[in-house]
Coordinates of C-alpha atoms in Angstrom, one line a residue:
M131 CA 119.0 190.9 -28.7
S132 CA 119.9 187.8 -26.5
E133 CA 117.3 185.5 -25.4
L134 CA 118.0 186.1 -21.8
L135 CA 117.6 189.8 -22.4
A136 CA 114.4 189.2 -24.0
R137 CA 112.9 187.3 -21.4
N138 CA 113.9 189.8 -18.8
A139 CA 113.5 193.3 -20.5
D140 CA 110.1 193.6 -19.3
C141 CA 111.3 193.2 -15.5
I142 CA 114.0 195.4 -16.0
V143 CA 112.0 198.3 -17.2
W144 CA 109.4 197.7 -14.3
L145 CA 112.0 197.5 -11.7
A146 CA 113.2 200.9 -12.6
R147 CA 109.5 202.3 -13.2
Y148 CA 108.2 201.0 -9.5
M149 CA 111.3 202.6 -7.8
E150 CA 110.8 205.9 -9.4
R151 CA 107.3 205.7 -8.8
A152 CA 107.8 204.9 -5.3
E153 CA 110.1 207.9 -4.7
N154 CA 108.0 210.2 -6.7
L155 CA 104.8 209.3 -4.8
A156 CA 106.6 210.3 -1.8
R157 CA 107.3 213.6 -3.2
I158 CA 103.6 214.2 -4.2
L159 CA 102.5 213.1 -0.7
G160 CA 105.0 215.6 0.8
V161 CA 103.9 218.4 -1.2
A162 CA 100.4 217.6 -0.8
E163 CA 100.6 217.7 3.0
T164 CA 102.1 221.3 2.6
F165 CA 99.2 222.4 0.7
A166 CA 96.7 220.6 2.8
R167 CA 98.1 222.5 5.9
D168 CA 97.8 225.8 4.3
R169 CA 94.0 225.2 3.2
A170 CA 92.7 223.5 6.3
G171 CA 93.3 219.9 4.8
R172 CA 90.8 220.3 1.9
N173 CA 92.9 219.5 -0.7
W174 CA 94.1 215.6 -0.3
L175 CA 91.6 214.7 -3.1
A176 CA 93.9 216.3 -5.5
V177 CA 96.2 213.6 -4.9
V178 CA 93.6 210.7 -5.7
Q179 CA 92.5 212.7 -8.8
I180 CA 95.9 213.1 -10.4
N181 CA 96.3 209.5 -10.0
A182 CA 92.8 208.9 -11.5
D183 CA 92.3 206.5 -8.4
E184 CA 88.7 207.9 -7.4
E185 CA 86.8 204.6 -8.1
R186 CA 89.3 202.4 -6.1
F187 CA 89.6 205.0 -3.4
F188 CA 86.1 205.6 -2.7
A189 CA 85.4 201.8 -2.8
R190 CA 87.6 201.9 0.6
H191 CA 87.1 205.3 2.1
R192 CA 84.2 207.7 2.3
V193 CA 86.4 210.9 2.5
A194 CA 90.0 211.7 1.2
D195 CA 91.7 213.4 4.1
A196 CA 95.0 213.6 6.0
R197 CA 94.4 210.1 7.6
T198 CA 92.9 208.2 4.5
V199 CA 94.9 209.2 1.6
P200 CA 98.6 208.9 3.1
H201 CA 97.5 205.4 4.2
F202 CA 96.0 204.6 0.8
Y203 CA 99.1 205.6 -1.1
I204 CA 101.9 204.3 1.3
L205 CA 100.5 201.5 3.3
D206 CA 97.5 199.8 1.6
P207 CA 98.6 196.5 0.3
D208 CA 95.5 196.4 -1.6
N209 CA 96.2 199.4 -4.0
P210 CA 98.6 198.4 -6.6
N211 CA 99.6 202.1 -7.0
S212 CA 100.7 202.6 -3.2
I213 CA 104.5 202.8 -2.3
L214 CA 104.3 199.5 -0.4
S215 CA 102.9 197.5 -3.5
S216 CA 105.5 199.3 -5.6
V217 CA 108.3 198.5 -3.5
K218 CA 107.1 194.7 -3.1
A219 CA 106.5 194.7 -7.1
A220 CA 110.2 196.2 -7.5
R221 CA 111.5 193.4 -5.4
E222 CA 109.7 190.7 -7.4
N223 CA 110.9 191.9 -10.7
A224 CA 114.7 192.1 -9.0
R225 CA 114.1 188.5 -7.7
T226 CA 113.7 187.5 -11.3
L227 CA 116.5 189.4 -12.4
R228 CA 118.9 188.0 -9.6
P229 CA 121.6 186.6 -12.2
M230 CA 121.8 189.9 -13.9
I231 CA 121.6 192.8 -11.1
S232 CA 124.3 193.2 -8.4
I233 CA 124.2 191.6 -4.9
E234 CA 124.1 195.1 -3.4
M235 CA 121.3 196.2 -5.6
W236 CA 119.3 192.9 -4.4
R237 CA 120.1 193.5 -0.6
Q238 CA 119.1 197.1 -0.7
I239 CA 115.8 196.5 -2.2
N240 CA 115.0 193.5 0.1
R241 CA 116.0 195.9 3.0
M242 CA 113.5 198.6 1.9
N243 CA 110.8 196.1 1.3
T244 CA 111.1 194.6 4.8
W245 CA 111.3 198.1 6.3
M246 CA 108.1 199.2 4.4
G247 CA 106.1 195.9 5.3
G248 CA 107.1 196.4 9.0
L249 CA 105.7 200.2 9.2
S250 CA 102.6 200.9 11.4
A251 CA 99.5 202.8 10.9
N252 CA 101.1 205.6 13.2
A253 CA 103.9 206.0 10.5
V254 CA 101.5 208.0 8.1
A255 CA 99.9 210.0 11.0
P256 CA 100.0 213.5 10.0
A257 CA 102.7 214.5 12.6
N258 CA 105.0 211.7 11.1
L259 CA 104.0 212.0 7.3
V260 CA 106.8 214.6 6.1
A261 CA 109.5 212.6 7.9
L262 CA 108.4 209.3 6.3
C263 CA 108.2 210.7 3.0
E264 CA 111.9 211.9 3.2
E265 CA 113.0 208.5 4.6
I266 CA 111.2 207.1 1.5
K267 CA 112.8 209.2 -1.0
E268 CA 116.3 208.5 0.7
A269 CA 115.9 204.9 0.3
C270 CA 114.9 205.4 -3.2
Q271 CA 117.8 207.4 -3.9
L272 CA 120.1 204.8 -2.2
H273 CA 118.9 202.5 -4.8
V274 CA 119.7 204.8 -7.6
G275 CA 123.2 205.3 -6.2
I276 CA 123.8 201.6 -5.7
T277 CA 122.3 201.0 -9.3
E278 CA 124.8 203.5 -10.9
G279 CA 127.7 202.1 -9.0
T280 CA 127.0 198.4 -9.4
F281 CA 125.0 197.5 -12.5
Y282 CA 126.8 196.2 -15.5
R283 CA 126.6 198.5 -18.6
D284 CA 125.0 196.4 -21.2
Q285 CA 121.4 196.3 -22.9
A286 CA 119.8 195.9 -19.3
H287 CA 121.4 199.0 -18.3
Y288 CA 119.7 200.9 -21.1
F289 CA 116.4 199.3 -20.5
Y290 CA 116.7 200.2 -16.7
H291 CA 117.1 203.8 -17.5
L292 CA 114.4 203.8 -20.1
G293 CA 112.0 202.7 -17.5
K294 CA 113.2 205.4 -15.3
S295 CA 112.8 208.2 -17.9
I296 CA 109.2 207.1 -18.7
E297 CA 108.2 207.1 -15.1
R298 CA 109.9 210.1 -14.3
A299 CA 108.4 212.2 -17.2
D300 CA 104.8 211.0 -16.3
Q301 CA 105.3 211.7 -12.5
T302 CA 106.5 215.2 -13.3
T303 CA 103.5 216.2 -15.1
R304 CA 101.3 214.7 -12.3
L305 CA 103.3 217.1 -9.8
L306 CA 102.8 220.0 -11.9
D307 CA 99.0 219.2 -12.7
I308 CA 98.3 218.9 -8.9
K309 CA 99.2 222.6 -8.4
Y310 CA 98.4 224.3 -11.7
H311 CA 95.1 222.5 -12.3
T312 CA 93.6 220.7 -9.3
L313 CA 94.7 223.4 -6.7
L314 CA 94.1 226.3 -9.0
P315 CA 93.8 229.4 -6.6
R316 CA 91.3 231.9 -6.5
P317 CA 91.8 234.6 -8.9
E318 CA 92.3 237.0 -6.0
D319 CA 94.9 234.5 -4.6
V320 CA 97.0 234.4 -7.7
G321 CA 100.6 235.8 -6.8
S322 CA 99.9 236.0 -3.0
A323 CA 102.3 235.0 -0.5
L324 CA 100.4 231.7 -0.1
D325 CA 100.3 231.1 -4.0
I326 CA 104.0 231.7 -4.1
S327 CA 104.8 229.4 -1.2
H328 CA 103.0 226.6 -2.9
W329 CA 105.0 227.1 -6.2
N330 CA 108.1 227.0 -3.8
A331 CA 106.9 223.8 -2.1
L332 CA 106.5 222.3 -5.6
L333 CA 109.7 223.1 -6.7
K334 CA 111.4 221.7 -3.6
A335 CA 109.5 218.5 -3.8
V336 CA 111.1 217.8 -7.2
A337 CA 114.5 218.9 -5.6
G338 CA 114.2 221.7 -8.2
Y339 CA 114.2 224.8 -5.9
Q340 CA 118.1 225.6 -6.1
A341 CA 118.3 224.9 -9.8
S342 CA 115.4 227.1 -10.7
R343 CA 116.8 229.8 -8.8
R344 CA 119.8 229.9 -10.9
V345 CA 117.8 230.3 -14.2
M346 CA 114.8 232.0 -13.4
A347 CA 115.3 235.6 -13.0
G348 CA 113.1 237.8 -10.6
K349 CA 110.0 236.7 -8.9
I350 CA 108.8 233.1 -9.3
T351 CA 105.7 232.7 -11.3
P352 CA 103.4 229.8 -12.0
R353 CA 104.3 230.3 -15.8
S354 CA 108.2 230.3 -14.8
V355 CA 107.8 227.0 -12.7
A356 CA 105.8 225.3 -15.5
A357 CA 108.0 226.3 -18.1
F358 CA 111.1 224.8 -16.1
L359 CA 109.5 221.5 -15.2
L360 CA 108.3 221.1 -18.8
F361 CA 111.1 222.7 -21.1
S362 CA 114.5 223.0 -19.1
D363 CA 117.2 221.3 -20.9
S364 CA 119.3 220.9 -17.9
F365 CA 116.9 219.8 -15.0
P366 CA 117.0 215.9 -14.5
R367 CA 113.2 215.8 -14.0
S368 CA 112.0 218.0 -16.7
V369 CA 109.8 216.3 -19.2
I370 CA 111.9 217.3 -22.2
L371 CA 115.0 216.0 -20.7
C372 CA 113.4 212.8 -19.8
V373 CA 112.1 212.6 -23.3
R374 CA 115.5 213.3 -24.7
Q375 CA 117.0 210.6 -22.5
M376 CA 114.4 208.2 -23.9
D377 CA 115.2 208.9 -27.5
W378 CA 119.0 208.6 -27.0
L379 CA 118.7 205.2 -25.3
L380 CA 116.3 203.7 -27.8
T381 CA 118.7 205.1 -30.4
Q382 CA 121.7 203.4 -28.7
L383 CA 119.7 200.0 -28.1
R384 CA 119.4 199.9 -32.0
S385 CA 122.7 201.2 -33.3
R386 CA 124.9 199.8 -30.6
Y387 CA 123.3 196.4 -30.0
N388 CA 121.5 196.0 -33.5
L389 CA 118.0 195.9 -32.0
R390 CA 115.3 196.2 -34.8
G391 CA 112.4 197.0 -32.9
G392 CA 111.4 200.5 -31.4
V393 CA 110.9 202.3 -34.8
R394 CA 107.2 203.6 -34.0
A395 CA 108.4 204.5 -30.4
L396 CA 111.1 206.6 -31.9
E397 CA 108.5 208.3 -34.2
L398 CA 106.3 209.0 -31.4
L399 CA 109.2 210.4 -29.2
D400 CA 110.0 212.6 -32.0
G401 CA 106.5 214.1 -32.2
L402 CA 106.6 214.7 -28.2
R403 CA 109.9 216.2 -28.5
A404 CA 108.7 218.5 -31.3
A405 CA 105.5 219.5 -29.2
L406 CA 107.8 220.4 -26.1
T407 CA 110.3 222.5 -28.3
D408 CA 108.0 224.0 -30.8
H409 CA 105.7 225.6 -28.1
T410 CA 106.3 228.6 -25.6
I411 CA 104.7 228.2 -22.2
D412 CA 102.5 231.1 -23.0
Q413 CA 101.4 229.2 -26.0
V414 CA 100.8 226.0 -23.9
I415 CA 98.9 228.0 -21.0
D416 CA 96.6 229.7 -23.2
H417 CA 95.4 226.6 -25.0
G418 CA 95.2 224.9 -21.5
L419 CA 97.9 223.6 -19.4
H420 CA 95.9 220.8 -18.0
E421 CA 94.8 219.6 -21.5
F422 CA 98.5 219.7 -22.7
I423 CA 99.7 217.5 -19.6
D424 CA 97.0 215.1 -20.3
W425 CA 98.2 214.8 -23.9
V426 CA 101.8 214.2 -22.8
Q427 CA 100.8 211.4 -20.5
A428 CA 99.0 209.9 -23.1
Q429 CA 101.9 210.1 -25.4
L430 CA 104.0 208.6 -23.0
M431 CA 101.7 205.5 -22.3
L432 CA 101.7 205.0 -26.2
I433 CA 105.6 205.4 -26.2
F434 CA 105.7 202.6 -23.4
A435 CA 103.4 200.4 -25.2
E436 CA 105.3 200.5 -28.3
I437 CA 108.4 199.8 -26.2
Q438 CA 106.9 196.6 -24.6
E439 CA 105.4 195.5 -27.9
S440 CA 108.8 195.7 -29.6
F441 CA 111.0 194.3 -26.8
C442 CA 109.2 192.9 -24.1
V443 CA 105.7 191.4 -25.4
S444 CA 104.8 187.8 -24.5
R445 CA 107.9 187.3 -22.5
Q446 CA 106.6 188.2 -19.0
P447 CA 102.9 187.9 -17.5
Q448 CA 101.8 191.4 -17.4
A449 CA 98.8 191.2 -14.7
S450 CA 101.0 192.1 -11.8
Q451 CA 102.5 195.1 -13.8
S452 CA 100.5 198.2 -13.0
Q453 CA 100.5 201.4 -15.4

């Protein structure tokens, strides 16, 4: 591993994580708006809960509603998990990486950062929220496209996708949790038109509606959606596919570039992959889907810590980077 990359690996991983986080937060807020509309606005608290932000949020706001939660997660500069903060942090990492990333990547992140900084409170008003979330998603997807088309294929490219896969797997579990646990319907609502519409909205939020229709035979059920998002070997945002990609990327870094670190991370990835492939969705749900998701998220945090310990530790100050 060159000294140049060792100094910048942390920035590369976090650049990818922040941009993926911004896109997924927009997806979560979009689907939360749909759920809240159907339930008279009672479920905005779920977004705060799945991000474990209760203490920080209620230090600023008395209630979680359609006005406070979108502002907190999109425009609040004091919330390190807001989209505004994520894009700003991505830009700071990109600035450090200027000699390594393409001019097009730098320009697009700069434009998005400037645009986000110029948004007014009216942009996150209930009437404008869905359209704004769509714009944020498209800006993030433009970043992904520019990166794929212009980022040089060396070790930095592998670290970038490592960060993106970790963040994507984590965010997919949060999206699944918001519906299956926090918004668990009353027993009489299970299978109702409202319940099914929520599962459809969730699939659309992760861009998985059409793909799921190709593989799900018959009616959409909570179990089939959960199985699709956790176990699909072909859906780009499924947890198992992200885990397989992480394993492949780490293996490539070790074999192709002779990097010595990452052994413990590979062992943890192997355990996570086994848990995802050895269980059926019925077994997972019978033992508690929320508990299983919590365990997956904890494993992802351990894997990321091992990657940082192996490749990034002491190279960059950590205070500004946020799990």
